PDB file of C-alpha atoms and ligand atoms in Angstrom:
ATOM      1  CA  MET A  12     -34.502 125.261  48.491  1.00 76.00           C
ATOM      2  CA  GLN A  13     -32.131 122.282  49.510  1.00 83.00           C
ATOM      3  CA  GLN A  14     -35.401 119.966  49.008  1.00 87.00           C
ATOM      4  CA  GLU A  15     -36.003 121.559  45.670  1.00 88.00           C
ATOM      5  CA  ILE A  16     -32.457 120.560  44.464  1.00 92.00           C
ATOM      6  CA  TYR A  17     -32.917 116.720  45.632  1.00 94.00           C
ATOM      7  CA  VAL A  18     -35.787 116.631  43.612  1.00 94.00           C
ATOM      8  CA  TYR A  19     -34.694 118.350  40.451  1.00 95.00           C
ATOM      9  CA  LEU A  20     -31.330 115.836  41.064  1.00 96.00           C
ATOM     10  CA  ILE A  21     -34.114 112.979  41.015  1.00 96.00           C
ATOM     11  CA  ILE A  22     -35.615 114.262  37.693  1.00 97.00           C
ATOM     12  CA  PHE A  23     -32.196 114.273  36.514  1.00 97.00           C
ATOM     13  CA  ILE A  24     -31.177 110.798  37.362  1.00 97.00           C
ATOM     14  CA  TYR A  25     -34.463 109.440  35.942  1.00 96.00           C
ATOM     15  CA  GLY A  26     -33.812 111.591  32.801  1.00 97.00           C
ATOM     16  CA  ILE A  27     -30.420 110.037  32.142  1.00 97.00           C
ATOM     17  CA  ILE A  28     -31.960 106.417  32.885  1.00 96.00           C
ATOM     18  CA  ILE A  29     -34.418 107.373  30.170  1.00 97.00           C
ATOM     19  CA  GLY A  30     -31.504 108.552  28.148  1.00 97.00           C
ATOM     20  CA  SER A  31     -29.636 105.160  28.431  1.00 94.00           C
ATOM     21  CA  PHE A  32     -32.691 103.556  26.948  1.00 94.00           C
ATOM     22  CA  LEU A  33     -33.088 105.927  24.123  1.00 96.00           C
ATOM     23  CA  ASN A  34     -29.277 104.777  23.161  1.00 95.00           C
ATOM     24  CA  VAL A  35     -30.669 101.362  22.701  1.00 93.00           C
ATOM     25  CA  LEU A  36     -33.563 102.549  20.588  1.00 95.00           C
ATOM     26  CA  ILE A  37     -31.017 104.301  18.643  1.00 96.00           C
ATOM     27  CA  TYR A  38     -28.809 101.857  17.772  1.00 92.00           C
ATOM     28  CA  ARG A  39     -31.419  98.563  17.489  1.00 93.00           C
ATOM     29  CA  LEU A  40     -34.539 100.293  15.943  1.00 93.00           C
ATOM     30  CA  PRO A  41     -32.683 101.054  12.587  1.00 92.00           C
ATOM     31  CA  LYS A  42     -31.190  97.052  12.466  1.00 90.00           C
ATOM     32  CA  LYS A  43     -34.601  96.135  13.728  1.00 88.00           C
ATOM     33  CA  GLU A  44     -32.837  94.189  16.664  1.00 85.00           C
ATOM     34  CA  ASP A  45     -35.076  93.603  19.744  1.00 82.00           C
ATOM     35  CA  ILE A  46     -34.859  96.409  22.541  1.00 79.00           C
ATOM     36  CA  VAL A  47     -35.893  94.529  25.236  1.00 78.00           C
ATOM     37  CA  ILE A  48     -34.300  91.122  25.727  1.00 78.00           C
ATOM     38  CA  LYS A  49     -31.124  91.098  24.179  1.00 80.00           C
ATOM     39  CA  SER A  50     -28.754  92.082  26.762  1.00 84.00           C
ATOM     40  CA  SER A  51     -26.051  94.887  25.881  1.00 88.00           C
ATOM     41  CA  SER A  52     -22.649  94.072  24.686  1.00 89.00           C
ATOM     42  CA  CYS A  53     -19.704  95.822  23.297  1.00 90.00           C
ATOM     43  CA  THR A  54     -19.977  96.879  19.769  1.00 85.00           C
ATOM     44  CA  LYS A  55     -16.198  96.187  19.076  1.00 88.00           C
ATOM     45  CA  CYS A  56     -15.069  93.168  21.199  1.00 91.00           C
ATOM     46  CA  GLY A  57     -18.844  91.974  21.636  1.00 89.00           C
ATOM     47  CA  HIS A  58     -18.358  91.071  25.271  1.00 92.00           C
ATOM     48  CA  LYS A  59     -21.255  91.220  27.491  1.00 91.00           C
ATOM     49  CA  LEU A  60     -21.607  94.213  29.558  1.00 91.00           C
ATOM     50  CA  GLN A  61     -22.486  93.799  33.219  1.00 90.00           C
ATOM     51  CA  TRP A  62     -24.991  96.495  35.254  1.00 89.00           C
ATOM     52  CA  TYR A  63     -21.877  98.298  36.433  1.00 91.00           C
ATOM     53  CA  ASP A  64     -21.081  99.150  32.978  1.00 90.00           C
ATOM     54  CA  LEU A  65     -24.256 100.145  32.045  1.00 90.00           C
ATOM     55  CA  VAL A  66     -25.004 103.051  34.654  1.00 92.00           C
ATOM     56  CA  PRO A  67     -25.730 105.902  32.901  1.00 92.00           C
ATOM     57  CA  LEU A  68     -23.173 108.792  32.527  1.00 92.00           C
ATOM     58  CA  PHE A  69     -21.337 107.428  35.235  1.00 92.00           C
ATOM     59  CA  SER A  70     -19.826 104.110  33.491  1.00 93.00           C
ATOM     60  CA  TYR A  71     -18.670 106.399  30.968  1.00 94.00           C
ATOM     61  CA  ILE A  72     -16.552 108.652  32.982  1.00 93.00           C
ATOM     62  CA  CYS A  73     -15.441 105.817  35.132  1.00 93.00           C
ATOM     63  CA  LEU A  74     -14.314 103.809  32.341  1.00 93.00           C
ATOM     64  CA  ARG A  75     -12.849 107.163  30.943  1.00 93.00           C
ATOM     65  CA  GLY A  76     -14.987 106.363  27.649  1.00 93.00           C
ATOM     66  CA  ARG A  77     -13.470 102.999  26.887  1.00 94.00           C
ATOM     67  CA  CYS A  78     -14.637  99.176  26.859  1.00 94.00           C
ATOM     68  CA  ARG A  79     -13.535  97.528  30.266  1.00 92.00           C
ATOM     69  CA  TYR A  80     -12.616  94.319  28.154  1.00 93.00           C
ATOM     70  CA  CYS A  81     -11.204  95.199  25.089  1.00 94.00           C
ATOM     71  CA  ASN A  82      -9.723  99.008  25.625  1.00 93.00           C
ATOM     72  CA  GLU A  83     -11.676 100.313  22.642  1.00 93.00           C
ATOM     73  CA  LYS A  84     -13.205 103.630  22.638  1.00 93.00           C
ATOM     74  CA  ILE A  85     -16.950 103.997  23.404  1.00 91.00           C
ATOM     75  CA  SER A  86     -19.042 106.349  21.389  1.00 92.00           C
ATOM     76  CA  ALA A  87     -19.579 109.766  22.924  1.00 93.00           C
ATOM     77  CA  GLN A  88     -22.941 109.524  21.648  1.00 94.00           C
ATOM     78  CA  TYR A  89     -23.937 107.236  24.748  1.00 94.00           C
ATOM     79  CA  PRO A  90     -23.244 109.871  27.457  1.00 96.00           C
ATOM     80  CA  ILE A  91     -24.052 112.911  25.435  1.00 97.00           C
ATOM     81  CA  ILE A  92     -27.720 111.459  24.814  1.00 97.00           C
ATOM     82  CA  GLU A  93     -27.803 110.316  28.535  1.00 97.00           C
ATOM     83  CA  GLY A  94     -27.012 113.784  29.642  1.00 97.00           C
ATOM     84  CA  LEU A  95     -28.816 115.551  27.029  1.00 98.00           C
ATOM     85  CA  ASN A  96     -32.333 113.933  28.285  1.00 98.00           C
ATOM     86  CA  GLY A  97     -31.233 114.607  31.959  1.00 98.00           C
ATOM     87  CA  ILE A  98     -31.105 118.463  30.951  1.00 98.00           C
ATOM     88  CA  ILE A  99     -33.796 118.418  28.840  1.00 98.00           C
ATOM     89  CA  TYR A 100     -36.150 116.646  31.890  1.00 98.00           C
ATOM     90  CA  ILE A 101     -34.879 119.585  34.123  1.00 97.00           C
ATOM     91  CA  ILE A 102     -35.498 122.426  31.758  1.00 97.00           C
ATOM     92  CA  ILE A 103     -39.241 121.135  31.338  1.00 97.00           C
ATOM     93  CA  PHE A 104     -40.032 120.843  34.828  1.00 96.00           C
ATOM     94  CA  LEU A 105     -38.327 124.019  35.583  1.00 95.00           C
ATOM     95  CA  LYS A 106     -40.430 125.992  33.015  1.00 96.00           C
ATOM     96  CA  PHE A 107     -44.058 123.982  33.723  1.00 95.00           C
ATOM     97  CA  ASP A 108     -45.669 122.854  36.801  1.00 85.00           C
ATOM     98  CA  PHE A 109     -45.453 119.356  38.522  1.00 92.00           C
ATOM     99  CA  SER A 110     -48.110 117.704  36.700  1.00 94.00           C
ATOM    100  CA  VAL A 111     -49.042 114.561  34.258  1.00 95.00           C
ATOM    101  CA  THR A 112     -49.003 116.793  31.154  1.00 95.00           C
ATOM    102  CA  THR A 113     -45.215 117.915  32.344  1.00 96.00           C
ATOM    103  CA  SER A 114     -44.200 114.235  32.240  1.00 97.00           C
ATOM    104  CA  LEU A 115     -45.787 113.588  29.196  1.00 97.00           C
ATOM    105  CA  MET A 116     -43.757 116.354  27.593  1.00 98.00           C
ATOM    106  CA  CYS A 117     -40.453 114.878  29.071  1.00 98.00           C
ATOM    107  CA  PHE A 118     -41.346 111.438  27.242  1.00 97.00           C
ATOM    108  CA  PHE A 119     -42.391 113.285  23.767  1.00 98.00           C
ATOM    109  CA  SER A 120     -39.240 115.081  24.042  1.00 98.00           C
ATOM    110  CA  SER A 121     -37.242 111.610  24.698  1.00 98.00           C
ATOM    111  CA  ILE A 122     -38.560 110.009  21.736  1.00 98.00           C
ATOM    112  CA  LEU A 123     -37.886 113.382  19.475  1.00 98.00           C
ATOM    113  CA  ILE A 124     -33.992 112.942  20.493  1.00 98.00           C
ATOM    114  CA  ALA A 125     -34.204 109.326  19.329  1.00 98.00           C
ATOM    115  CA  ILE A 126     -36.042 110.724  15.929  1.00 98.00           C
ATOM    116  CA  SER A 127     -33.595 113.077  15.578  1.00 97.00           C
ATOM    117  CA  VAL A 128     -30.524 111.076  15.694  1.00 97.00           C
ATOM    118  CA  ILE A 129     -31.986 107.931  13.604  1.00 97.00           C
ATOM    119  CA  ASP A 130     -33.326 110.394  11.134  1.00 95.00           C
ATOM    120  CA  TYR A 131     -29.880 112.163  10.673  1.00 93.00           C
ATOM    121  CA  ARG A 132     -28.275 108.709  10.321  1.00 93.00           C
ATOM    122  CA  THR A 133     -30.787 106.584   8.271  1.00 94.00           C
ATOM    123  CA  PHE A 134     -32.690 109.163   6.489  1.00 92.00           C
ATOM    124  CA  GLU A 135     -35.864 107.179   8.140  1.00 93.00           C
ATOM    125  CA  ILE A 136     -37.998 107.461  10.840  1.00 95.00           C
ATOM    126  CA  PRO A 137     -39.253 104.385  12.387  1.00 95.00           C
ATOM    127  CA  ASP A 138     -42.846 103.822  12.424  1.00 96.00           C
ATOM    128  CA  ILE A 139     -43.177 102.641  15.975  1.00 96.00           C
ATOM    129  CA  LEU A 140     -41.417 105.917  17.282  1.00 97.00           C
ATOM    130  CA  ASN A 141     -44.125 108.066  15.496  1.00 97.00           C
ATOM    131  CA  ILE A 142     -46.742 105.617  17.075  1.00 98.00           C
ATOM    132  CA  VAL A 143     -45.461 106.209  20.592  1.00 98.00           C
ATOM    133  CA  LEU A 144     -45.790 110.088  19.739  1.00 98.00           C
ATOM    134  CA  VAL A 145     -49.455 109.633  18.769  1.00 98.00           C
ATOM    135  CA  VAL A 146     -50.227 107.552  21.888  1.00 98.00           C
ATOM    136  CA  ILE A 147     -48.681 109.989  24.360  1.00 98.00           C
ATOM    137  CA  ALA A 148     -50.487 112.751  22.475  1.00 97.00           C
ATOM    138  CA  ILE A 149     -54.044 110.817  22.999  1.00 97.00           C
ATOM    139  CA  ILE A 150     -52.978 110.170  26.590  1.00 97.00           C
ATOM    140  CA  SER A 151     -52.651 114.329  27.114  1.00 96.00           C
ATOM    141  CA  LEU A 152     -55.915 115.093  25.661  1.00 96.00           C
ATOM    142  CA  PHE A 153     -57.345 113.694  28.886  1.00 96.00           C
ATOM    143  CA  PHE A 154     -55.632 116.388  30.904  1.00 94.00           C
ATOM    144  CA  THR A 155     -56.494 119.440  28.672  1.00 91.00           C
ATOM    145  CA  GLN A 156     -59.507 121.483  28.126  1.00 88.00           C
ATOM    146  CA  ASP A 157     -59.133 122.519  24.514  1.00 90.00           C
ATOM    147  CA  ILE A 158     -59.706 119.320  22.754  1.00 94.00           C
ATOM    148  CA  LEU A 159     -60.480 121.139  19.607  1.00 95.00           C
ATOM    149  CA  GLU A 160     -57.391 123.002  19.300  1.00 95.00           C
ATOM    150  CA  ARG A 161     -55.488 119.745  19.468  1.00 96.00           C
ATOM    151  CA  ILE A 162     -57.533 117.923  16.620  1.00 96.00           C
ATOM    152  CA  LEU A 163     -57.374 120.927  14.712  1.00 95.00           C
ATOM    153  CA  GLY A 164     -53.527 121.091  14.949  1.00 95.00           C
ATOM    154  CA  PHE A 165     -53.374 117.227  13.814  1.00 96.00           C
ATOM    155  CA  VAL A 166     -55.786 117.918  10.846  1.00 96.00           C
ATOM    156  CA  LEU A 167     -54.232 121.095   9.863  1.00 93.00           C
ATOM    157  CA  VAL A 168     -50.639 120.064   9.714  1.00 94.00           C
ATOM    158  CA  SER A 169     -50.954 116.951   8.306  1.00 93.00           C
ATOM    159  CA  GLY A 170     -53.238 118.473   5.520  1.00 94.00           C
ATOM    160  CA  PHE A 171     -51.018 121.269   4.783  1.00 93.00           C
ATOM    161  CA  MET A 172     -47.659 119.011   4.686  1.00 93.00           C
ATOM    162  CA  TYR A 173     -49.682 116.539   2.386  1.00 92.00           C
ATOM    163  CA  LEU A 174     -50.997 119.384   0.123  1.00 93.00           C
ATOM    164  CA  LEU A 175     -47.397 120.562  -0.274  1.00 91.00           C
ATOM    165  CA  LEU A 176     -45.696 117.120  -0.944  1.00 91.00           C
ATOM    166  CA  ILE A 177     -48.283 116.749  -3.741  1.00 92.00           C
ATOM    167  CA  LEU A 178     -47.540 120.228  -4.986  1.00 93.00           C
ATOM    168  CA  PHE A 179     -43.777 119.951  -5.001  1.00 89.00           C
ATOM    169  CA  ARG A 180     -44.324 116.167  -6.692  1.00 89.00           C
ATOM    170  CA  ALA A 181     -46.269 117.739  -9.692  1.00 91.00           C
ATOM    171  CA  LEU A 182     -44.202 120.766  -9.976  1.00 91.00           C
ATOM    172  CA  ARG A 183     -40.699 119.987  -9.420  1.00 87.00           C
ATOM    173  CA  ASN A 184     -40.774 116.297  -9.074  1.00 83.00           C
ATOM    174  CA  ILE A 185     -39.329 115.968  -5.801  1.00 82.00           C
ATOM    175  CA  ASP A 186     -40.268 115.123  -2.830  1.00 82.00           C
ATOM    176  CA  CYS A 187     -39.868 117.669  -0.017  1.00 78.00           C
ATOM    177  CA  PHE A 188     -40.857 115.549   3.212  1.00 83.00           C
ATOM    178  CA  GLY A 189     -40.897 111.955   3.724  1.00 86.00           C
ATOM    179  CA  GLY A 190     -43.817 110.299   5.042  1.00 89.00           C
ATOM    180  CA  GLY A 191     -42.303 109.920   8.235  1.00 94.00           C
ATOM    181  CA  ASP A 192     -42.050 113.742   8.633  1.00 95.00           C
ATOM    182  CA  ILE A 193     -45.631 114.283   8.221  1.00 96.00           C
ATOM    183  CA  LYS A 194     -46.235 111.305  10.609  1.00 96.00           C
ATOM    184  CA  LEU A 195     -44.130 113.188  13.083  1.00 97.00           C
ATOM    185  CA  MET A 196     -45.791 116.556  12.714  1.00 97.00           C
ATOM    186  CA  ALA A 197     -49.430 115.070  12.786  1.00 97.00           C
ATOM    187  CA  ALA A 198     -48.675 113.541  16.085  1.00 97.00           C
ATOM    188  CA  ALA A 199     -46.905 116.671  17.255  1.00 98.00           C
ATOM    189  CA  GLY A 200     -50.096 118.560  15.957  1.00 97.00           C
ATOM    190  CA  LEU A 201     -52.264 116.428  18.180  1.00 97.00           C
ATOM    191  CA  PHE A 202     -49.796 117.242  21.158  1.00 98.00           C
ATOM    192  CA  LEU A 203     -49.490 120.805  20.604  1.00 97.00           C
ATOM    193  CA  GLY A 204     -52.708 122.150  18.913  1.00 96.00           C
ATOM    194  CA  GLY A 205     -53.209 124.086  15.976  1.00 95.00           C
ATOM    195  CA  ARG A 206     -51.433 127.395  16.657  1.00 95.00           C
ATOM    196  CA  ARG A 207     -48.073 126.169  18.279  1.00 96.00           C
ATOM    197  CA  ILE A 208     -47.626 123.338  15.550  1.00 97.00           C
ATOM    198  CA  VAL A 209     -47.752 126.103  12.920  1.00 96.00           C
ATOM    199  CA  LEU A 210     -45.065 127.950  14.757  1.00 96.00           C
ATOM    200  CA  ALA A 211     -43.149 124.559  15.413  1.00 97.00           C
ATOM    201  CA  PHE A 212     -43.554 124.074  11.855  1.00 96.00           C
ATOM    202  CA  PHE A 213     -42.095 127.310  10.710  1.00 96.00           C
ATOM    203  CA  ILE A 214     -39.140 127.336  13.083  1.00 97.00           C
ATOM    204  CA  GLY A 215     -38.201 123.832  11.744  1.00 96.00           C
ATOM    205  CA  CYS A 216     -38.352 124.960   8.205  1.00 94.00           C
ATOM    206  CA  ILE A 217     -35.870 128.069   9.259  1.00 96.00           C
ATOM    207  CA  LEU A 218     -33.575 126.007  11.416  1.00 96.00           C
ATOM    208  CA  GLY A 219     -33.506 123.385   8.717  1.00 93.00           C
ATOM    209  CA  SER A 220     -32.561 125.920   5.874  1.00 91.00           C
ATOM    210  CA  VAL A 221     -30.142 127.963   7.671  1.00 94.00           C
ATOM    211  CA  ILE A 222     -27.834 125.026   8.914  1.00 92.00           C
ATOM    212  CA  HIS A 223     -28.524 123.136   6.058  1.00 86.00           C
ATOM    213  CA  LEU A 224     -27.119 125.920   3.778  1.00 86.00           C
ATOM    214  CA  MET A 225     -24.176 126.342   6.422  1.00 89.00           C
ATOM    215  CA  ARG A 226     -23.158 122.499   6.394  1.00 87.00           C
ATOM    216  CA  MET A 227     -23.286 122.776   2.589  1.00 84.00           C
ATOM    217  CA  ARG A 228     -21.245 125.627   2.518  1.00 85.00           C
ATOM    218  CA  PHE A 229     -18.476 124.365   4.774  1.00 87.00           C
ATOM    219  CA  LYS A 230     -19.111 120.695   5.771  1.00 83.00           C
ATOM    220  CA  HIS A 231     -19.708 119.884   1.798  1.00 79.00           C
ATOM    221  CA  VAL A 232     -22.494 117.649   2.619  1.00 78.00           C
ATOM    222  CA  GLY A 233     -24.915 116.737  -0.273  1.00 75.00           C
ATOM    223  CA  ASN A 234     -28.387 118.608  -0.549  1.00 71.00           C
ATOM    224  CA  VAL A 235     -30.213 115.485   0.610  1.00 75.00           C
ATOM    225  CA  LEU A 236     -31.605 116.792   3.836  1.00 79.00           C
ATOM    226  CA  ALA A 237     -32.891 114.907   7.161  1.00 87.00           C
ATOM    227  CA  PHE A 238     -35.685 117.055   7.925  1.00 91.00           C
ATOM    228  CA  GLY A 239     -36.661 115.145  11.226  1.00 95.00           C
ATOM    229  CA  PRO A 240     -34.044 116.915  13.346  1.00 96.00           C
ATOM    230  CA  TYR A 241     -35.016 120.063  12.742  1.00 96.00           C
ATOM    231  CA  LEU A 242     -38.700 119.616  12.956  1.00 97.00           C
ATOM    232  CA  CYS A 243     -37.931 117.766  16.076  1.00 98.00           C
ATOM    233  CA  ALA A 244     -36.309 120.753  17.337  1.00 98.00           C
ATOM    234  CA  GLY A 245     -39.048 123.176  16.284  1.00 98.00           C
ATOM    235  CA  ILE A 246     -41.509 121.120  18.000  1.00 98.00           C
ATOM    236  CA  PHE A 247     -39.410 121.116  21.274  1.00 98.00           C
ATOM    237  CA  ILE A 248     -38.932 124.818  20.850  1.00 98.00           C
ATOM    238  CA  SER A 249     -42.705 125.386  20.479  1.00 98.00           C
ATOM    239  CA  MET A 250     -43.417 122.808  22.877  1.00 97.00           C
ATOM    240  CA  LEU A 251     -41.456 124.990  25.625  1.00 97.00           C
ATOM    241  CA  PHE A 252     -42.099 128.614  24.606  1.00 96.00           C
ATOM    242  CA  GLY A 253     -44.750 128.677  21.879  1.00 95.00           C
ATOM    243  CA  TRP A 254     -47.109 130.480  23.986  1.00 94.00           C
ATOM    244  CA  ASP A 255     -44.672 133.089  25.063  1.00 93.00           C
ATOM    245  CA  MET A 256     -43.600 133.454  21.460  1.00 94.00           C
ATOM    246  CA  LEU A 257     -47.126 133.750  20.447  1.00 93.00           C
ATOM    247  CA  ASN A 258     -47.908 136.197  22.852  1.00 91.00           C
ATOM    248  CA  PHE A 259     -44.952 138.302  22.387  1.00 91.00           C
ATOM    249  CA  TYR A 260     -45.723 138.476  18.893  1.00 88.00           C
ATOM    250  CA  MET A 261     -49.676 139.282  19.291  1.00 87.00           C
ATOM    251  CA  GLY A 262     -48.384 141.978  21.652  1.00 87.00           C
ATOM    252  CA  LEU A 263     -46.517 143.520  18.618  1.00 84.00           C
ATOM    253  CA  LEU A 264     -49.222 143.604  16.563  1.00 81.00           C
ATOM    254  CA  ASN A 265     -51.404 145.541  19.358  1.00 77.00           C
ATOM    255  CA  PHE A 266     -48.594 148.077  19.910  1.00 66.00           C
ATOM    256  CA  SER A 267     -48.429 148.604  16.373  1.00 58.00           C
ATOM    257  CA  LEU A 268     -51.981 148.790  15.382  1.00 51.00           C
TER     258      LEU A 268
HETATM  259 ZN1   ZN B  22     -15.099  95.902  24.113  1.00 57.31          ZN
END
């Protein structure tokens, strides 16, 4: 039991370190800045940050959310992303066995976080992040028995969304998705397979319509919707609970027949 707690503590620390790299991606990718070489500096005073200013989660807490040099408030987004990524890693490892596939799920989810925040802010998904998702999905093919299901997922979801895109353009003269959304779902289709990507799409659409309508009503945001975050949420939920939900649904059908 105690050993297990240590293992999960290490997973959490690992998660917040990756989370801190996600913050770098989130800030630098949309600005097309270098993500590896350039060292971090305060966004307000520009002072170069030392390693002890950059310890995930702990620096923010120790500095009480303020820059050591200019005392300016640091965005709460940093610790939130770091903590969220750590918690998500623990949830994934609690839900699934310790395996390569489980680690791949963690990386996949981290990229989903970065995509969600960037799309929410800029209405665009950087191609490089979708490419990373495809690479993770292709690696995962080596550790699965049902490659056909995966390829089906890829073809099914990209074909279906492309069709919807053409249809909406023809009938309503609007783009219902961006190209980035389709690439995102295609990559996730290859990672999750046919059945779970369909589920992910439905969950994403339901979340998107419900939450966005509420935001339009109460927060008076416009009707332009960044669909990426909702699709990412759908993908994540389907990745974690997809088989449980589909089995439950099939059970209901059997019961009622
Ligand atoms: Zn500063």
